mmCIF file of C-alpha atoms in Angstrom:
data_model
loop_
_atom_site.group_PDB
_atom_site.id
_atom_site.type_symbol
_atom_site.label_atom_id
_atom_site.label_comp_id
_atom_site.label_asym_id
_atom_site.label_seq_id
_atom_site.Cartn_x
_atom_site.Cartn_y
_atom_site.Cartn_z
ATOM 1 C CA MET A 221 31.109 -4.367 -14.865
ATOM 2 C CA CYS A 222 30.838 -2.016 -17.781
ATOM 3 C CA SER A 223 29.837 1.618 -17.452
ATOM 4 C CA SER A 224 26.228 0.993 -18.552
ATOM 5 C CA ASP A 225 25.833 -1.626 -15.804
ATOM 6 C CA LEU A 226 27.127 0.848 -13.250
ATOM 7 C CA GLY A 227 24.690 3.478 -14.487
ATOM 8 C CA ILE A 228 21.768 1.086 -14.131
ATOM 9 C CA LEU A 229 22.965 0.078 -10.658
ATOM 10 C CA SER A 230 23.240 3.708 -9.542
ATOM 11 C CA VAL A 231 19.719 4.487 -10.761
ATOM 12 C CA ALA A 232 18.364 1.380 -9.034
ATOM 13 C CA LEU A 233 20.072 2.245 -5.755
ATOM 14 C CA SER A 234 18.810 5.821 -5.966
ATOM 15 C CA SER A 235 15.240 4.594 -6.415
ATOM 16 C CA PHE A 236 15.676 2.053 -3.618
ATOM 17 C CA GLN A 237 17.001 4.756 -1.296
ATOM 18 C CA SER A 238 14.096 7.062 -2.147
ATOM 19 C CA ALA A 239 11.574 4.315 -1.399
ATOM 20 C CA LEU A 240 13.257 3.515 1.910
ATOM 21 C CA ASN A 241 13.289 7.169 2.891
ATOM 22 C CA ALA A 242 9.597 7.610 2.068
ATOM 23 C CA LEU A 243 8.559 4.413 3.854
ATOM 24 C CA SER A 244 10.526 5.100 7.022
ATOM 25 C CA ALA A 245 9.465 8.763 7.206
ATOM 26 C CA SER A 246 5.814 7.841 6.653
ATOM 27 C CA TYR A 247 5.984 5.167 9.336
ATOM 28 C CA THR A 248 7.673 7.457 11.845
ATOM 29 C CA ILE A 249 5.379 10.438 11.334
ATOM 30 C CA ASP A 250 2.050 8.773 10.537
ATOM 31 C CA VAL A 251 2.203 5.708 12.773
ATOM 32 C CA TYR A 252 4.870 5.940 15.458
ATOM 33 C CA ARG A 253 4.576 9.618 16.341
ATOM 34 C CA ARG A 254 0.779 9.611 16.211
ATOM 35 C CA TYR A 255 -0.054 6.337 17.983
ATOM 36 C CA ILE A 256 2.990 5.017 19.838
ATOM 37 C CA GLY A 257 5.372 7.740 21.001
ATOM 38 C CA ARG A 258 3.841 11.160 21.386
ATOM 39 C CA ASP A 259 5.900 14.165 22.518
ATOM 40 C CA LEU A 260 9.244 12.383 22.551
ATOM 41 C CA PRO A 261 12.602 14.077 21.928
ATOM 42 C CA ASP A 262 13.679 14.391 18.298
ATOM 43 C CA GLU A 263 16.598 12.006 18.895
ATOM 44 C CA ARG A 264 14.120 9.210 19.573
ATOM 45 C CA TYR A 265 12.299 9.853 16.278
ATOM 46 C CA VAL A 266 15.628 9.802 14.421
ATOM 47 C CA ARG A 267 16.445 6.427 16.004
ATOM 48 C CA VAL A 268 13.001 5.040 15.113
ATOM 49 C CA THR A 269 13.399 6.289 11.530
ATOM 50 C CA ARG A 270 16.750 4.518 11.223
ATOM 51 C CA GLN A 271 15.324 1.303 12.645
ATOM 52 C CA ALA A 272 12.338 1.514 10.280
ATOM 53 C CA THR A 273 14.727 2.021 7.360
ATOM 54 C CA VAL A 274 16.507 -1.234 8.220
ATOM 55 C CA VAL A 275 13.221 -3.120 8.618
ATOM 56 C CA PHE A 276 11.824 -1.831 5.327
ATOM 57 C CA ALA A 277 15.127 -2.579 3.548
ATOM 58 C CA VAL A 278 14.956 -6.182 4.728
ATOM 59 C CA LEU A 279 11.301 -6.440 3.651
ATOM 60 C CA LEU A 280 11.989 -4.961 0.199
ATOM 61 C CA CYS A 281 14.989 -7.254 -0.293
ATOM 62 C CA GLY A 282 12.774 -10.190 0.707
ATOM 63 C CA VAL A 283 10.228 -9.204 -1.912
ATOM 64 C CA ALA A 284 13.011 -8.887 -4.487
ATOM 65 C CA PHE A 285 14.351 -12.363 -3.691
ATOM 66 C CA ALA A 286 10.850 -13.860 -3.663
ATOM 67 C CA SER A 287 10.116 -12.406 -7.087
ATOM 68 C CA SER A 288 13.457 -13.362 -8.600
ATOM 69 C CA GLN A 289 11.875 -16.383 -10.274
ATOM 70 C CA ALA A 290 9.322 -14.263 -12.112
ATOM 71 C CA HIS A 291 9.576 -14.624 -15.847
ATOM 72 C CA ASP A 292 8.179 -11.267 -16.890
ATOM 73 C CA LEU A 293 9.054 -8.489 -14.460
ATOM 74 C CA LEU A 294 7.041 -5.849 -16.284
ATOM 75 C CA ILE A 295 3.839 -7.846 -15.908
ATOM 76 C CA LEU A 296 4.692 -8.583 -12.269
ATOM 77 C CA GLY A 297 5.346 -4.881 -11.686
ATOM 78 C CA LEU A 298 1.907 -4.033 -13.054
ATOM 79 C CA GLU A 299 0.100 -6.942 -11.413
ATOM 80 C CA ILE A 300 1.186 -6.276 -7.824
ATOM 81 C CA PRO A 301 -0.249 -2.728 -7.666
ATOM 82 C CA SER A 302 -3.496 -3.997 -9.205
ATOM 83 C CA TYR A 303 -4.176 -5.728 -5.879
ATOM 84 C CA THR A 304 -3.874 -2.583 -3.767
ATOM 85 C CA TYR A 305 -4.541 0.513 -5.860
ATOM 86 C CA CYS A 306 -8.134 -0.422 -6.582
ATOM 87 C CA ALA A 307 -8.942 -0.198 -2.867
ATOM 88 C CA LEU A 308 -7.470 3.297 -2.694
ATOM 89 C CA LEU A 309 -9.166 4.343 -5.930
ATOM 90 C CA GLY A 310 -12.611 3.302 -4.671
ATOM 91 C CA VAL A 311 -12.245 5.247 -1.418
ATOM 92 C CA PHE A 312 -10.873 8.234 -3.339
ATOM 93 C CA LEU A 313 -13.804 8.240 -5.780
ATOM 94 C CA VAL A 314 -16.350 8.086 -2.956
ATOM 95 C CA GLY A 315 -14.598 10.968 -1.231
ATOM 96 C CA ILE A 316 -14.455 13.087 -4.369
ATOM 97 C CA PHE A 317 -17.916 12.488 -5.825
ATOM 98 C CA THR A 318 -20.027 12.001 -2.686
ATOM 99 C CA ARG A 319 -20.059 13.156 0.906
ATOM 100 C CA GLN A 320 -21.120 9.774 2.254
ATOM 101 C CA GLY A 321 -17.798 8.143 3.134
ATOM 102 C CA THR A 322 -16.269 8.252 6.595
ATOM 103 C CA ASP A 323 -12.798 7.501 7.885
ATOM 104 C CA ALA A 324 -13.947 4.190 9.325
ATOM 105 C CA SER A 325 -15.732 3.142 6.126
ATOM 106 C CA GLY A 326 -12.615 3.982 4.092
ATOM 107 C CA VAL A 327 -10.386 1.896 6.340
ATOM 108 C CA LEU A 328 -12.866 -0.981 6.222
ATOM 109 C CA ALA A 329 -13.049 -0.759 2.428
ATOM 110 C CA ILE A 330 -9.272 -0.884 2.065
ATOM 111 C CA ALA A 331 -8.951 -3.728 4.571
ATOM 112 C CA THR A 332 -11.576 -5.833 2.775
ATOM 113 C CA THR A 333 -10.874 -4.944 -0.855
ATOM 114 C CA ILE A 334 -7.294 -6.221 -0.917
ATOM 115 C CA PRO A 335 -8.261 -9.736 0.264
ATOM 116 C CA PHE A 336 -11.288 -9.626 -2.054
ATOM 117 C CA VAL A 337 -9.094 -8.980 -5.073
ATOM 118 C CA LEU A 338 -6.507 -11.557 -4.012
ATOM 119 C CA VAL A 339 -8.939 -14.332 -3.122
ATOM 120 C CA VAL A 340 -12.073 -13.769 -5.184
ATOM 121 C CA CYS A 341 -10.831 -12.109 -8.359
ATOM 122 C CA HIS A 342 -7.453 -13.779 -8.631
ATOM 123 C CA GLY A 343 -8.186 -17.083 -6.888
ATOM 124 C CA TRP A 344 -11.792 -18.184 -7.286
ATOM 125 C CA LEU A 345 -12.842 -16.349 -10.418
ATOM 126 C CA GLY A 346 -9.428 -16.595 -12.024
ATOM 127 C CA VAL A 347 -9.871 -13.361 -13.957
ATOM 128 C CA ALA A 348 -6.841 -11.789 -15.562
ATOM 129 C CA TRP A 349 -5.002 -9.294 -13.396
ATOM 130 C CA THR A 350 -6.019 -6.491 -15.730
ATOM 131 C CA TRP A 351 -9.607 -6.796 -14.445
ATOM 132 C CA ASN A 352 -8.575 -6.478 -10.799
ATOM 133 C CA ALA A 353 -8.761 -2.692 -10.939
ATOM 134 C CA MET A 354 -12.362 -2.629 -12.133
ATOM 135 C CA PHE A 355 -13.746 -5.320 -9.820
ATOM 136 C CA GLY A 356 -11.718 -4.113 -6.858
ATOM 137 C CA THR A 357 -12.679 -0.473 -7.335
ATOM 138 C CA LEU A 358 -16.387 -1.336 -7.587
ATOM 139 C CA PHE A 359 -16.123 -3.502 -4.465
ATOM 140 C CA SER A 360 -14.280 -0.738 -2.600
ATOM 141 C CA ILE A 361 -16.916 1.838 -3.553
ATOM 142 C CA ALA A 362 -19.700 -0.498 -2.426
ATOM 143 C CA VAL A 363 -18.060 -1.248 0.935
ATOM 144 C CA THR A 364 -17.335 2.420 1.576
ATOM 145 C CA LEU A 365 -20.899 3.482 0.817
ATOM 146 C CA VAL A 366 -22.566 0.630 2.715
ATOM 147 C CA ALA A 367 -20.357 1.003 5.779
ATOM 148 C CA ALA A 368 -20.947 4.767 5.879
ATOM 149 C CA ARG A 369 -24.742 4.497 5.841
ATOM 150 C CA PRO A 370 -26.327 5.616 9.094
ATOM 151 C CA ARG A 371 -27.768 2.814 11.159
ATOM 152 C CA THR A 372 -31.493 2.985 11.952
ATOM 153 C CA ARG A 373 -33.199 1.150 14.772
#
């Protein structure tokens, strides 16, 4: 390997390590500590963080191997977030510009927007991935607002 290859490898490993650290810390604090293991000793949280790091490393390596046949990695790198960010953007916009959204309506919007973009926009309609953000964001806004409306009897 030449020195430029080693430089690229060190940058890639640094980014990979940062992603693993963020994923495992987020899982441990936001999911495990809140819903699974409350008021446990710190040693247990350290062990869970290490286990989550291994699990996320395996998942990220699996994604890397699955996408190794991709012809244009830049397009793939832009296309994958277009499936998920639109759901977050719609919930964010409702939260910023209105006071109508709730936690439950935001979760429902995210849970339904991702399959909507994958199946409807990408599959049935066959639109280019660059349109996913617009259609997905509009769908996410609609779901958030409709699900947050008070029910009348």
